[in-house]
CSV table of C-alpha atoms and ligand atoms in Angstrom, one decimal:
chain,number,residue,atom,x,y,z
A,1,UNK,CA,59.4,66.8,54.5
A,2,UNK,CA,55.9,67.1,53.6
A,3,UNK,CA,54.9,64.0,51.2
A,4,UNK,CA,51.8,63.8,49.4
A,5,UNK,CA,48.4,62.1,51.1
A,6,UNK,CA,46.5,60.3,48.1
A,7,UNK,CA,43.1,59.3,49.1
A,8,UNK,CA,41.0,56.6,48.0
A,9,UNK,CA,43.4,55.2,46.1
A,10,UNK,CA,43.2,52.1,43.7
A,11,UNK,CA,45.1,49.2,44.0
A,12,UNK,CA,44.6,47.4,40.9
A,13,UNK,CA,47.8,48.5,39.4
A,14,UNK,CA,49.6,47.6,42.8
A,15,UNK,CA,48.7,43.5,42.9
A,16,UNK,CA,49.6,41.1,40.6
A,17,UNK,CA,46.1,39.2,41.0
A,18,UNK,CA,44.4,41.8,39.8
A,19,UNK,CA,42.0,42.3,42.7
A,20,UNK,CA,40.0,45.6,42.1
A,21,UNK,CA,40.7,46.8,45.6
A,22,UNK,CA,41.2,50.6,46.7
A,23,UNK,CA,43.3,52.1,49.9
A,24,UNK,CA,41.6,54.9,52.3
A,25,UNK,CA,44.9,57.0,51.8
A,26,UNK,CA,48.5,56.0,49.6
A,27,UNK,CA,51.6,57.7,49.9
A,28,UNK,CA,54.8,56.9,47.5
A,29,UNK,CA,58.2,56.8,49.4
A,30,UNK,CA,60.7,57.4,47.5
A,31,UNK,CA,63.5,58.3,49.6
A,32,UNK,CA,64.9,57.1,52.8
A,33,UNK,CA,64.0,60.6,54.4
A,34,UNK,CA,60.7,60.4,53.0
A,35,UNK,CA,60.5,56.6,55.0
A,36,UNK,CA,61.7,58.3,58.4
A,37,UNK,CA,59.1,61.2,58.1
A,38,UNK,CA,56.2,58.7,58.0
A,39,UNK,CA,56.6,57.8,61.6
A,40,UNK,CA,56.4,61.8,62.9
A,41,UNK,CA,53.5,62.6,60.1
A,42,UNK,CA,50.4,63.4,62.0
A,43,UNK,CA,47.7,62.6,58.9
A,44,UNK,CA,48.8,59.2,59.4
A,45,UNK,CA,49.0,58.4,63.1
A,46,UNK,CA,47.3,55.4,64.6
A,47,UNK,CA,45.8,54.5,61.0
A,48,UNK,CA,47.0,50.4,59.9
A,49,UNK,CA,49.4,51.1,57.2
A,50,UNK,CA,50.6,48.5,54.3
A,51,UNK,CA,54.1,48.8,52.9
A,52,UNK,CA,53.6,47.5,49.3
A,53,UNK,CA,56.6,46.9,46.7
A,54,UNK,CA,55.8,44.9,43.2
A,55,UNK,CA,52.4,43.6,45.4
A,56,UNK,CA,53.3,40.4,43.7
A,57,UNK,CA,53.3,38.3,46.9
A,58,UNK,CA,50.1,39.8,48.5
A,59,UNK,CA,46.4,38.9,48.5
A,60,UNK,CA,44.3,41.6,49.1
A,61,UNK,CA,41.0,40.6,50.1
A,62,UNK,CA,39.1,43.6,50.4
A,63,UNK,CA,39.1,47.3,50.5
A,64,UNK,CA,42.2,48.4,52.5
A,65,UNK,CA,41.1,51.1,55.5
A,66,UNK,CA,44.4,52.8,56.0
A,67,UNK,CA,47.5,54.0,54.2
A,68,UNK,CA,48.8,52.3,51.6
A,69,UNK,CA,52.9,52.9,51.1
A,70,UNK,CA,53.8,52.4,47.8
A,71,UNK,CA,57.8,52.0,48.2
A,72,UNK,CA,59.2,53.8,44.8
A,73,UNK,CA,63.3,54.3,46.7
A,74,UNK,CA,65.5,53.7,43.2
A,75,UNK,CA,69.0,53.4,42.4
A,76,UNK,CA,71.9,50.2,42.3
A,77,UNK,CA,75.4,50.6,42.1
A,78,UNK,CA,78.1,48.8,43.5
A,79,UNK,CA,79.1,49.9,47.1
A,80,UNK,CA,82.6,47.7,47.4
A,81,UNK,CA,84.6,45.3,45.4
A,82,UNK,CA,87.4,42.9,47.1
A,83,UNK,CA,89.6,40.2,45.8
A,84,UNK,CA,86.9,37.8,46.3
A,85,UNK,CA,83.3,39.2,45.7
A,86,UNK,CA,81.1,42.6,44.3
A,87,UNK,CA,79.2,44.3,46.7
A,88,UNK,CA,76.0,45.7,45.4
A,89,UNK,CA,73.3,47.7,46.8
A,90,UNK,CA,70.4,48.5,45.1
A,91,UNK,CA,66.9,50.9,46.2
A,92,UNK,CA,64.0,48.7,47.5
A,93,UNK,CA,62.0,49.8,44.8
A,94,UNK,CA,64.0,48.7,42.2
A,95,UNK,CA,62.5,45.9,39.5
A,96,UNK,CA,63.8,42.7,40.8
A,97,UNK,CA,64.4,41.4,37.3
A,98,UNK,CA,65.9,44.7,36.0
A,99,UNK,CA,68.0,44.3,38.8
A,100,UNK,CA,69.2,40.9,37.8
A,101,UNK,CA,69.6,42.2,33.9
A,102,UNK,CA,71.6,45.1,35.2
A,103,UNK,CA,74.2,42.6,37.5
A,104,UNK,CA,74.7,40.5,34.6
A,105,UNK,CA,75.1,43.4,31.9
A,106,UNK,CA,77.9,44.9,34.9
A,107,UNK,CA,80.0,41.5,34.1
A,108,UNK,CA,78.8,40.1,37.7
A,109,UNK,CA,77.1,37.2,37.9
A,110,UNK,CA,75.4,34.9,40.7
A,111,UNK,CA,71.7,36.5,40.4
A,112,UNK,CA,70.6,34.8,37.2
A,113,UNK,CA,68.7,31.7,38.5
A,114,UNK,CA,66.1,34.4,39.9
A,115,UNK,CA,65.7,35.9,36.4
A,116,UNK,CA,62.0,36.8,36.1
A,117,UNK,CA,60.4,36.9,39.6
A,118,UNK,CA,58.4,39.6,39.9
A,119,UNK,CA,58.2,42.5,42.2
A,120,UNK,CA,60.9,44.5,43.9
A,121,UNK,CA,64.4,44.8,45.1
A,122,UNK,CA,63.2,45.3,48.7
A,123,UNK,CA,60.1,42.5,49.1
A,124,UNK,CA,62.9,39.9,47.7
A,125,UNK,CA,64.3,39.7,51.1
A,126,UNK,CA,60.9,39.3,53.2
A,127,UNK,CA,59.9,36.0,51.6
A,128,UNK,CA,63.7,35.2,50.8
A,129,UNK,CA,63.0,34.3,46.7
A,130,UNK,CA,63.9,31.3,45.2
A,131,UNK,CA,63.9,30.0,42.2
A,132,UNK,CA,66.0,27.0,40.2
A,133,UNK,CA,68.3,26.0,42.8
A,134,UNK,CA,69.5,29.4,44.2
A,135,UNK,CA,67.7,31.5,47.0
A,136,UNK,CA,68.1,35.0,47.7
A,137,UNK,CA,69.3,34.6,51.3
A,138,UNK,CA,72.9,33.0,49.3
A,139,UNK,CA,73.7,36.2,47.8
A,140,UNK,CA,72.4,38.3,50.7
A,141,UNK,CA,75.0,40.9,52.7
A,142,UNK,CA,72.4,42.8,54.5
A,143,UNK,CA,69.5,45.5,54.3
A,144,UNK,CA,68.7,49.0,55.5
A,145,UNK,CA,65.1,49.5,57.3
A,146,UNK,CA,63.0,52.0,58.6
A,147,UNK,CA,60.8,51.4,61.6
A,148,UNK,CA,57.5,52.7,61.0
A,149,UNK,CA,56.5,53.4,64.3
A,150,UNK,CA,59.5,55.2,65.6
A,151,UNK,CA,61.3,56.2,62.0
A,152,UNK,CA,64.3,54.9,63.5
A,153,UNK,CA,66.9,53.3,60.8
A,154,UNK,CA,68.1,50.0,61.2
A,155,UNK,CA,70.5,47.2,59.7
A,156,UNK,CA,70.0,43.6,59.3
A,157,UNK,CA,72.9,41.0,58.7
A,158,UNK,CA,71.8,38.0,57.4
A,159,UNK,CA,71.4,36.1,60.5
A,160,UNK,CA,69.0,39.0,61.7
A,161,UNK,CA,66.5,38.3,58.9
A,162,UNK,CA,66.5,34.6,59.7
A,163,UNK,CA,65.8,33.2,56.2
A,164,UNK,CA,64.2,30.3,55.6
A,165,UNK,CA,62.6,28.4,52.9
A,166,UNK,CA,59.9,31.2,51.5
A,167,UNK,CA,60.5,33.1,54.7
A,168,UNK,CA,62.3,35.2,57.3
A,169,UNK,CA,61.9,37.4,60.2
A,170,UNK,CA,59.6,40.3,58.2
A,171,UNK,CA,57.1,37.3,57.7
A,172,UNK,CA,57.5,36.1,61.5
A,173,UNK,CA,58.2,39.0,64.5
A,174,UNK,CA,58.9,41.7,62.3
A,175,UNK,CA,56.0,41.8,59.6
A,176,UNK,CA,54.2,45.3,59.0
A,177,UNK,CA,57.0,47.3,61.0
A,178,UNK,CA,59.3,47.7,58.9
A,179,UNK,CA,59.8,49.6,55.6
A,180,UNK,CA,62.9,47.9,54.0
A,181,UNK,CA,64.7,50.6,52.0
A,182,UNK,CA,67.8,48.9,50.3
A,183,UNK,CA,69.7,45.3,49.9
A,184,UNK,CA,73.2,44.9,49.7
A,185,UNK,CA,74.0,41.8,47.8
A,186,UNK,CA,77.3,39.6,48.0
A,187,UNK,CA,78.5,38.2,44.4
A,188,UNK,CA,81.3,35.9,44.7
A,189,UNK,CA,83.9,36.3,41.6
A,190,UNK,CA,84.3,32.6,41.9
A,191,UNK,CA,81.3,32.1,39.7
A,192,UNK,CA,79.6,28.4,39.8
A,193,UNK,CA,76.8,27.7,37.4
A,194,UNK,CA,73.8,26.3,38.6
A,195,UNK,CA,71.9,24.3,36.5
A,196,UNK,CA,71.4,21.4,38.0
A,197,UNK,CA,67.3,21.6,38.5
A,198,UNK,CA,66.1,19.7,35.4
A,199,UNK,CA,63.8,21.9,34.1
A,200,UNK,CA,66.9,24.2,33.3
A,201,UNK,CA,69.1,21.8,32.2
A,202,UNK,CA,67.0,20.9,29.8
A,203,UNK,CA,66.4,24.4,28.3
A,204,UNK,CA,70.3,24.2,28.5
A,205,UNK,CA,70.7,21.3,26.5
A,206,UNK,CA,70.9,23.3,22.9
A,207,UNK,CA,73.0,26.1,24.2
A,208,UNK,CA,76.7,26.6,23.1
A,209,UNK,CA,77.7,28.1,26.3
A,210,UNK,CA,77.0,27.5,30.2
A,211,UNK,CA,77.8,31.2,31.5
A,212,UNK,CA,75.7,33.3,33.4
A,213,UNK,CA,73.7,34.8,30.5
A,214,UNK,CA,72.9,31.3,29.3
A,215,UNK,CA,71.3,30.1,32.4
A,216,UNK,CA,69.8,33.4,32.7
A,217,UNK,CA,68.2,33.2,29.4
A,218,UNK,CA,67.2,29.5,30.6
A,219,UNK,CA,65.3,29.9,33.3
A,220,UNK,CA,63.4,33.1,31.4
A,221,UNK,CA,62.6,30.5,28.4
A,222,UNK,CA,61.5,28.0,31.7
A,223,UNK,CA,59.1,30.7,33.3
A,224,UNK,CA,57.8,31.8,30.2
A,225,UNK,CA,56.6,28.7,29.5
A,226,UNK,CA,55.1,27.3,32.7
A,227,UNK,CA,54.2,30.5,34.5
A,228,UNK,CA,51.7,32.6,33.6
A,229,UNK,CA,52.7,36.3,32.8
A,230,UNK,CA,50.6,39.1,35.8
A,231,UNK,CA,49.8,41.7,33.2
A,232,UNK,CA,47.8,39.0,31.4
A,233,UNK,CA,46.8,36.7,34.1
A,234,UNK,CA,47.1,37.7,37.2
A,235,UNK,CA,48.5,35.7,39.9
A,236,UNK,CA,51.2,35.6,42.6
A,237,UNK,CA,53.4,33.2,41.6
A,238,UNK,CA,52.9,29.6,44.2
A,239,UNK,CA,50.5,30.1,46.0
A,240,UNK,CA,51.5,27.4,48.5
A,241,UNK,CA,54.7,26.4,49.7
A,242,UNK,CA,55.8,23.1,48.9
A,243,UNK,CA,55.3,21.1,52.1
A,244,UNK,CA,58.0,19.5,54.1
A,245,UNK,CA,57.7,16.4,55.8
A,246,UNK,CA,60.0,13.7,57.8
A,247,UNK,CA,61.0,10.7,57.0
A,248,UNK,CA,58.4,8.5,58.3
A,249,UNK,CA,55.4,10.4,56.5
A,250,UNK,CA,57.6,10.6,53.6
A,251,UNK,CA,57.6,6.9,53.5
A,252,UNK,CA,54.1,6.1,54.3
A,253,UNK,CA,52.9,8.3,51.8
A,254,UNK,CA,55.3,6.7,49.3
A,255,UNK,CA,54.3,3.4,49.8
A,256,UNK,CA,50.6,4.6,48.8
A,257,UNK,CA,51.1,7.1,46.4
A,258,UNK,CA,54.9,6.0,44.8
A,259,UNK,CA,54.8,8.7,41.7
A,260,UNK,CA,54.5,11.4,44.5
A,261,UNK,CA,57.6,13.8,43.6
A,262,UNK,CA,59.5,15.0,46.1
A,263,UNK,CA,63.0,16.5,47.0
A,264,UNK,CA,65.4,14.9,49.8
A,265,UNK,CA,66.2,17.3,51.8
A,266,UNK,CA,69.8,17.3,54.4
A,267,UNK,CA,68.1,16.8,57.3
A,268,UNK,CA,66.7,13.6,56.2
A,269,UNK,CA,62.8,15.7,55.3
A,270,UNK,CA,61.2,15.2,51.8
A,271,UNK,CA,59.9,18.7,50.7
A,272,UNK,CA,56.9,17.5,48.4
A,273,UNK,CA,55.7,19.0,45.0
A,274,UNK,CA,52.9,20.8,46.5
A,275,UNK,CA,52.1,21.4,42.4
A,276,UNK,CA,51.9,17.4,42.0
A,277,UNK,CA,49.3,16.6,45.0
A,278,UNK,CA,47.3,19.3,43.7
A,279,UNK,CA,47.4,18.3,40.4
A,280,UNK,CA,47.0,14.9,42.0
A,281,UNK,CA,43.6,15.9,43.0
A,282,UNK,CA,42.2,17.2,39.6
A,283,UNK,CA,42.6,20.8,40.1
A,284,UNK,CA,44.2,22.0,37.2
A,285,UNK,CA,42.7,24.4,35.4
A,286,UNK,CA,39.6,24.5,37.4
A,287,UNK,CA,38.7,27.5,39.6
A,288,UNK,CA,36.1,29.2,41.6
A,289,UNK,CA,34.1,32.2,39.8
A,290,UNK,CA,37.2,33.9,38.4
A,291,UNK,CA,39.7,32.4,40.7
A,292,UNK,CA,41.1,29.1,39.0
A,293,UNK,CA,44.1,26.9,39.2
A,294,UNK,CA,46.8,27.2,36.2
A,295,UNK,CA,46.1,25.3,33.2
A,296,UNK,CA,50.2,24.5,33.3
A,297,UNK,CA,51.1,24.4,36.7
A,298,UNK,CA,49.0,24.0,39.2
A,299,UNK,CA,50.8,25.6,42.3
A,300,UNK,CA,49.7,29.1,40.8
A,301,UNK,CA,46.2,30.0,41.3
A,302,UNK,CA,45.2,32.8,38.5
A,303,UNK,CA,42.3,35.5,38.5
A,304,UNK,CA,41.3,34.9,35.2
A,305,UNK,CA,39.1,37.6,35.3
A,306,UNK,CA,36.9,39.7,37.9
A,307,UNK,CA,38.2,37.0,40.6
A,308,UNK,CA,37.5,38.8,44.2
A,309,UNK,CA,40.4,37.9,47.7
A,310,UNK,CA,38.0,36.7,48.8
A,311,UNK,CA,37.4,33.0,45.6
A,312,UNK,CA,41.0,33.0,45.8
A,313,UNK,CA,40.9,32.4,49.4
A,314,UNK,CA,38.0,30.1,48.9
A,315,UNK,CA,39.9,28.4,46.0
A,316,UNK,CA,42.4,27.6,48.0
A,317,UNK,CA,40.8,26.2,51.0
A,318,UNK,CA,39.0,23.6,48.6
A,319,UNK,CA,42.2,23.0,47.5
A,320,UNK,CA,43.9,22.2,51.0
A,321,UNK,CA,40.6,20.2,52.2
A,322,UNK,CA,41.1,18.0,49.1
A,323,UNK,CA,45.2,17.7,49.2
A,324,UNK,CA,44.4,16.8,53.1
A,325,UNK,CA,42.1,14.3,52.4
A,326,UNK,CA,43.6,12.3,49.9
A,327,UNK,CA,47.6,12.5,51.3
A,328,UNK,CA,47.1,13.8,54.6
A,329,UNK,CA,49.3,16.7,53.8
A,330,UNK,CA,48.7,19.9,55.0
A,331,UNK,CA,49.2,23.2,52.7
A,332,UNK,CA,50.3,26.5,53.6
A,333,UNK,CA,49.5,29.4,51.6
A,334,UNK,CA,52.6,31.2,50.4
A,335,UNK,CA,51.9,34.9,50.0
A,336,UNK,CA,50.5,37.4,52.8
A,337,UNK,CA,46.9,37.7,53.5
A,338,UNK,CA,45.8,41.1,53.9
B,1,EPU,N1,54.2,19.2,39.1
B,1,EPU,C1,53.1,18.5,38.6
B,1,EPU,N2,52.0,19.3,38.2
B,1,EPU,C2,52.0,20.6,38.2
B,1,EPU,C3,53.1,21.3,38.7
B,1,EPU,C4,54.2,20.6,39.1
B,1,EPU,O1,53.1,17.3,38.5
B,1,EPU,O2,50.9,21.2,37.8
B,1,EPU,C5,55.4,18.4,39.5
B,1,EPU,C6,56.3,18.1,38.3
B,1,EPU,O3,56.8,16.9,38.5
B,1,EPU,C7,57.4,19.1,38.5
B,1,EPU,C8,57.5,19.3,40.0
B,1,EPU,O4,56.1,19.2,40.4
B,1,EPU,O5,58.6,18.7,38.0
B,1,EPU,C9,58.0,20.6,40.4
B,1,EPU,O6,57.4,21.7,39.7
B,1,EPU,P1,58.2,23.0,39.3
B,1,EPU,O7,59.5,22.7,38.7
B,1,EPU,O8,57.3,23.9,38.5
B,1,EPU,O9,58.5,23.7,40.7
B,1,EPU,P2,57.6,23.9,42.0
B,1,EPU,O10,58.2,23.0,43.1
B,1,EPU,O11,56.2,23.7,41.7
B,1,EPU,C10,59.1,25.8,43.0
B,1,EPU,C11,58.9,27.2,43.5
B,1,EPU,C12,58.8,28.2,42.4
B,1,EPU,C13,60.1,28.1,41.6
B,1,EPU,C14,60.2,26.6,41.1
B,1,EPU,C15,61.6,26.5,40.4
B,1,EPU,C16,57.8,27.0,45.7
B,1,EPU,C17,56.6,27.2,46.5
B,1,EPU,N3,57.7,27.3,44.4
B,1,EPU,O12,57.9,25.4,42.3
B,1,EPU,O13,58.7,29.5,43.0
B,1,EPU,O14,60.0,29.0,40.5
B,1,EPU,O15,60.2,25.7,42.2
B,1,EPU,O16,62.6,26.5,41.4
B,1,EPU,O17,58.8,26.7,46.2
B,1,EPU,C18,57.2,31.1,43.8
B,1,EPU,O18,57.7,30.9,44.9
B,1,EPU,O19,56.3,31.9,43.6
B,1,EPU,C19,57.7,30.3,42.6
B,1,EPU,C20,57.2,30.4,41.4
């Protein structure tokens, strides 16, 4: 198999910011064959490589000296079907919302609360999307990978990818050696709604149904609204995770700062509204040359034009100085750094 070497190679189209950033070399993969050749190609040996789906969760920072792989492996259809629940498996390059669409036009829901999130079937697993009160890892069976530096194929059940909240094992141990090539999602036939999270009950409040389409069309009406849309403005979604802390800090903080808004969590934590410090601290809307916090929601930091990695990253540091100071909170950035 002998794939094409593209060289110098811009990345504009490939990040949701935006960032004006070019690759030394690119190839597109668009086959699992294509994936297991990488690791025997001798253009490419011993130069850093970047597997890239939607590039809606990176931040590139600067001109990327190595080989870009621009993960294009397509198709979703569903693999097995019991009593119980749809089996679906679908190409890591597959649009993650098409994706979604497609589930719900097949007459199987359980995807719909992650309507709209951008990027690809196959980066959905590495930070383990979420969105509404559902996250990926629920519906997850397992995925098919490649290892980049042998080409050797593997599977990983759900308790190899270790998901947590915004992440799992490809953000821990396993990040840049794997190329993940295809999901295969579990859809229970005993369909629950959920739409619960207010922001989606509300939008639920004039609809004459509660099925999967309605929420589905819910939490697109929600996103729309608060979140701003990459090909106008870019951005990559939260740029922090919303911090977790126990019990005790939960309750000093709340005796200081009671409007703080915050979720309970089982083990007795309070994951804090990372958007409400910021907010909090007057950030909204204001930026850093192009870099700047959203004018509606002010966990999403935007390019809103000409912004370089590099504001962004500056951006945000203010912003964690600032949260730190004034709640003693610490902020991690959500997407990679590269
Ligand atoms: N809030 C403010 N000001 C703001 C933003 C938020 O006061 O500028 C407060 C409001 O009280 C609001 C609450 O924070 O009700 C929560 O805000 P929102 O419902 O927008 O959700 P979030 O916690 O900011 C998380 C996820 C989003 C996901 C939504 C809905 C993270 C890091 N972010 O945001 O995920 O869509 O919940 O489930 O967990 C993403 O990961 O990229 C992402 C967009």
């Amino acid at each position: 198999m002998s794939l094409q070497l593209l060289t110098d190679f811009p990345l504009l189209a490939h990040n949701t910011f935006g960032f004006d950033v070019r690759a030394r070399h690119a190839m597109r993969i668009d086959s699992v064959d294509a994936a297991v050749a990488l690791a025997r190609d001798e253009r490419i040996a011993g130069i850093p490589q970047l597997v890239l789906g939607g590039g809606s969760n990176v931040v590139l920072t600067r001109d990327f000296d190595g080989v870009a792989l621009i993960v294009g492996i397509a198709g979703k259809r569903v693999i097995a079907e019991d009593a119980d629940a749809w089996l679906i498996e679908a190409g890591a390059g597959e649009n993650w919302h098409a994706f979604v669409a497609w589930t719900l036009a097949q007459g199987m829901p359980g995807l719909e609360n992650l309507a709209l999130i951008p990027g690809t079937v196959g980066a959905a697993p590495i930070q383990n999307i979420g969105a509404y009160g559902l996250e990926m890892g629920e519906c997850f069976e397992r995925l098919s990978a490649v290892e980049l530096a042998t080409g050797e194929r593997v599977d990983f059940d759900r308790a190899a990818c270790a998901f947590g909240y915004r992440d799992s094992f490809f953000k821990r141990a396993g990040r840049g050696r794997f190329m993940i090539t295809s999901v295969v999602f579990r859809l229970p036939k005993a369909w629950t709604p959920r739409a619960d999270y207010a922001d989606v009950a509300r939008a639920l409040e004039g609809a004459s149904t509660r099925d999967a389409q309605a929420i589905f069309d819910a939490v697109v009406a929600v996103r729309r609204a608060k979140l701003p849309d990459w090909t106008v403005l870019g951005n990559a979604g939260s740029f922090f995770k919303n911090p977790v802390v126990s019990a005790q800090a939960f309750a000093a903080l709340k005796a200081r700062e009671p409007g703080v808004v915050s979720y309970a969590q089982a083990d007795g934590q309070a994951k804090l509204a990372a958007g409400w410090l910021i907010d909090q601290c007057g950030w909204k809307g204001r930026g850093i040359g192009g870099a700047a916090v959203h004018d509606r929601q002010a966990l999403v930091l935007v390019n809103r034009g000409g912004a370089t990695g590099a504001q962004v990253l500056e951006l945000a540091e203010a912003i964690q100085r600032d949260v730190l100071a004034r709640f003693d909170v610490e902020l991690e950035m959500e997407p990679v750094r590269v």
